[in-house]
PDB file of C-alpha atoms in Angstrom:
ATOM      1  CA  MET A   1      -0.124  -0.209   0.447  1.00 95.00           C
ATOM      2  CA  LYS A   2       1.185   3.892  -0.981  1.00 97.00           C
ATOM      3  CA  GLU A   3       0.934   5.312   2.154  1.00 97.00           C
ATOM      4  CA  ILE A   4       1.635   9.732   2.707  1.00 98.00           C
ATOM      5  CA  LYS A   5       1.642  11.540   5.570  1.00 98.00           C
ATOM      6  CA  PRO A   6      -0.436  14.329   6.470  1.00 98.00           C
ATOM      7  CA  GLU A   7       2.533  16.718   6.428  1.00 97.00           C
ATOM      8  CA  GLU A   8       2.867  15.460   3.194  1.00 97.00           C
ATOM      9  CA  VAL A   9      -0.506  16.298   1.815  1.00 97.00           C
ATOM     10  CA  ALA A  10      -0.677  19.875   3.451  1.00 97.00           C
ATOM     11  CA  LYS A  11       2.386  20.466   1.824  1.00 96.00           C
ATOM     12  CA  LYS A  12       0.645  19.561  -1.650  1.00 95.00           C
ATOM     13  CA  VAL A  13      -2.362  21.856  -0.195  1.00 93.00           C
ATOM     14  CA  LYS A  14      -0.684  24.817   0.566  1.00 93.00           C
ATOM     15  CA  ASN A  15       1.266  24.737  -2.673  1.00 94.00           C
ATOM     16  CA  ASN A  16      -1.835  24.212  -5.041  1.00 92.00           C
ATOM     17  CA  GLU A  17      -0.641  21.539  -6.478  1.00 93.00           C
ATOM     18  CA  ASP A  18      -2.790  19.420  -8.635  1.00 90.00           C
ATOM     19  CA  VAL A  19      -3.777  16.829  -6.166  1.00 92.00           C
ATOM     20  CA  SER A  20      -7.138  14.946  -6.042  1.00 97.00           C
ATOM     21  CA  ILE A  21      -8.289  14.091  -1.975  1.00 98.00           C
ATOM     22  CA  ILE A  22     -11.326  12.329  -2.066  1.00 98.00           C
ATOM     23  CA  ASP A  23     -12.390  12.084   1.709  1.00 98.00           C
ATOM     24  CA  VAL A  24     -13.717   8.701   2.565  1.00 98.00           C
ATOM     25  CA  ARG A  25     -15.560   9.548   6.216  1.00 98.00           C
ATOM     26  CA  GLU A  26     -19.583   9.399   6.854  1.00 97.00           C
ATOM     27  CA  ASP A  27     -22.176  13.781   6.146  1.00 96.00           C
ATOM     28  CA  GLU A  28     -21.741  13.974  10.028  1.00 97.00           C
ATOM     29  CA  GLU A  29     -17.755  13.452  10.203  1.00 97.00           C
ATOM     30  CA  VAL A  30     -17.314  16.215   7.596  1.00 96.00           C
ATOM     31  CA  ALA A  31     -19.506  18.076   8.818  1.00 95.00           C
ATOM     32  CA  GLN A  32     -16.935  19.081  10.805  1.00 93.00           C
ATOM     33  CA  GLY A  33     -14.898  19.984   8.640  1.00 95.00           C
ATOM     34  CA  LYS A  34     -12.569  18.618   5.559  1.00 96.00           C
ATOM     35  CA  ILE A  35      -9.755  19.244   3.687  1.00 97.00           C
ATOM     36  CA  ALA A  36      -9.550  21.670   1.371  1.00 93.00           C
ATOM     37  CA  GLY A  37     -10.385  20.638  -1.997  1.00 94.00           C
ATOM     38  CA  ALA A  38     -11.023  17.126  -0.620  1.00 97.00           C
ATOM     39  CA  THR A  39     -14.205  15.336  -3.047  1.00 97.00           C
ATOM     40  CA  HIS A  40     -16.585  14.109  -0.638  1.00 98.00           C
ATOM     41  CA  ILE A  41     -17.563  10.574  -1.197  1.00 98.00           C
ATOM     42  CA  PRO A  42     -19.039   7.896   1.309  1.00 98.00           C
ATOM     43  CA  LEU A  43     -16.879   4.877   1.327  1.00 98.00           C
ATOM     44  CA  GLY A  44     -20.362   3.265   0.962  1.00 97.00           C
ATOM     45  CA  ASP A  45     -21.081   5.229  -1.751  1.00 98.00           C
ATOM     46  CA  LEU A  46     -17.950   4.786  -3.920  1.00 97.00           C
ATOM     47  CA  GLU A  47     -18.674   1.787  -5.557  1.00 96.00           C
ATOM     48  CA  ASP A  48     -21.649   3.915  -7.547  1.00 97.00           C
ATOM     49  CA  ARG A  49     -19.812   7.155  -8.074  1.00 97.00           C
ATOM     50  CA  LEU A  50     -16.661   5.592  -9.463  1.00 97.00           C
ATOM     51  CA  ASP A  51     -17.411   7.555 -12.752  1.00 95.00           C
ATOM     52  CA  GLU A  52     -16.196  10.598 -10.389  1.00 95.00           C
ATOM     53  CA  ILE A  53     -13.297   9.720 -10.248  1.00 97.00           C
ATOM     54  CA  ASN A  54     -10.120  10.482 -12.839  1.00 96.00           C
ATOM     55  CA  GLN A  55      -8.329   7.233 -13.375  1.00 94.00           C
ATOM     56  CA  SER A  56      -6.105   9.292 -14.513  1.00 94.00           C
ATOM     57  CA  LYS A  57      -4.955  11.437 -12.015  1.00 95.00           C
ATOM     58  CA  GLU A  58      -3.127   9.879  -8.377  1.00 95.00           C
ATOM     59  CA  HIS A  59      -6.178  10.260  -5.446  1.00 97.00           C
ATOM     60  CA  ILE A  60      -5.387  10.736  -1.964  1.00 98.00           C
ATOM     61  CA  MET A  61      -7.905   8.566   0.310  1.00 98.00           C
ATOM     62  CA  VAL A  62      -8.500   9.688   3.997  1.00 98.00           C
ATOM     63  CA  CYS A  63     -10.727   9.262   6.522  1.00 98.00           C
ATOM     64  CA  ARG A  64     -10.654   9.315  10.281  1.00 97.00           C
ATOM     65  CA  SER A  65      -7.712   7.867  11.104  1.00 96.00           C
ATOM     66  CA  GLY A  66      -6.657   5.639   8.144  1.00 94.00           C
ATOM     67  CA  GLY A  67      -8.943   2.345   8.089  1.00 96.00           C
ATOM     68  CA  ARG A  68     -11.565   3.105   5.587  1.00 97.00           C
ATOM     69  CA  SER A  69      -9.125   5.324   3.395  1.00 98.00           C
ATOM     70  CA  GLY A  70      -7.145   2.172   3.585  1.00 97.00           C
ATOM     71  CA  LYS A  71     -10.281  -0.297   1.794  1.00 97.00           C
ATOM     72  CA  ALA A  72     -11.052   2.291   0.011  1.00 98.00           C
ATOM     73  CA  TYR A  73      -7.562   2.387  -1.450  1.00 98.00           C
ATOM     74  CA  GLN A  74      -7.931  -1.468  -2.312  1.00 98.00           C
ATOM     75  CA  PHE A  75     -11.030  -1.507  -3.421  1.00 98.00           C
ATOM     76  CA  LEU A  76      -9.674   1.455  -5.928  1.00 98.00           C
ATOM     77  CA  GLU A  77      -6.157   0.019  -7.091  1.00 97.00           C
ATOM     78  CA  GLU A  78      -8.181  -3.413  -7.705  1.00 97.00           C
ATOM     79  CA  LYS A  79      -9.826  -1.100 -10.579  1.00 96.00           C
ATOM     80  CA  GLY A  80      -6.743   0.164 -12.064  1.00 96.00           C
ATOM     81  CA  TYR A  81      -6.531   3.545  -9.955  1.00 97.00           C
ATOM     82  CA  ASN A  82      -3.770   5.040  -9.258  1.00 97.00           C
ATOM     83  CA  VAL A  83      -3.926   5.827  -5.006  1.00 97.00           C
ATOM     84  CA  GLN A  84      -2.088   6.786  -1.432  1.00 98.00           C
ATOM     85  CA  ASN A  85      -3.615   6.366   1.201  1.00 98.00           C
ATOM     86  CA  MET A  86      -3.163   8.899   4.384  1.00 98.00           C
ATOM     87  CA  THR A  87      -1.948   7.417   7.092  1.00 97.00           C
ATOM     88  CA  GLY A  88      -3.504   9.018  10.303  1.00 97.00           C
ATOM     89  CA  GLY A  89      -6.784   9.733   8.916  1.00 97.00           C
ATOM     90  CA  MET A  90      -7.712  13.132   9.953  1.00 97.00           C
ATOM     91  CA  LEU A  91      -7.020  12.287  13.303  1.00 97.00           C
ATOM     92  CA  GLU A  92      -3.302  13.466  12.352  1.00 96.00           C
ATOM     93  CA  TRP A  93      -4.248  16.078   9.790  1.00 97.00           C
ATOM     94  CA  LYS A  94      -3.138  19.914  11.538  1.00 95.00           C
ATOM     95  CA  ASP A  95      -3.635  22.007   8.669  1.00 93.00           C
ATOM     96  CA  ASP A  96      -6.650  24.641   8.065  1.00 91.00           C
ATOM     97  CA  VAL A  97     -10.308  22.440   7.333  1.00 94.00           C
ATOM     98  CA  GLU A  98     -13.095  23.964   5.250  1.00 92.00           C
ATOM     99  CA  LYS A  99     -16.746  23.343   6.817  1.00 86.00           C
TER     100      LYS A  99
END
């Protein structure tokens, strides 16, 4: 599994890099704040919303602690997507969030 640290993701966001972040938490969790620019697709909806995920880009998967995003990572990797899992999830996120 390819992993990326929250600090590395924060650096990409701050540098305005063209990065795709997919937050797979539930609605009520995301309502408390998500990484700026992240796309919210709850884990349970992922299979039905594959058409929203550009297969030619790399995607960083995010959840609360890293478990659900790990499942999303495995699912998308099996489908041929280029993905990374953010270690520690939002519990380790130290930077700003958008609500």
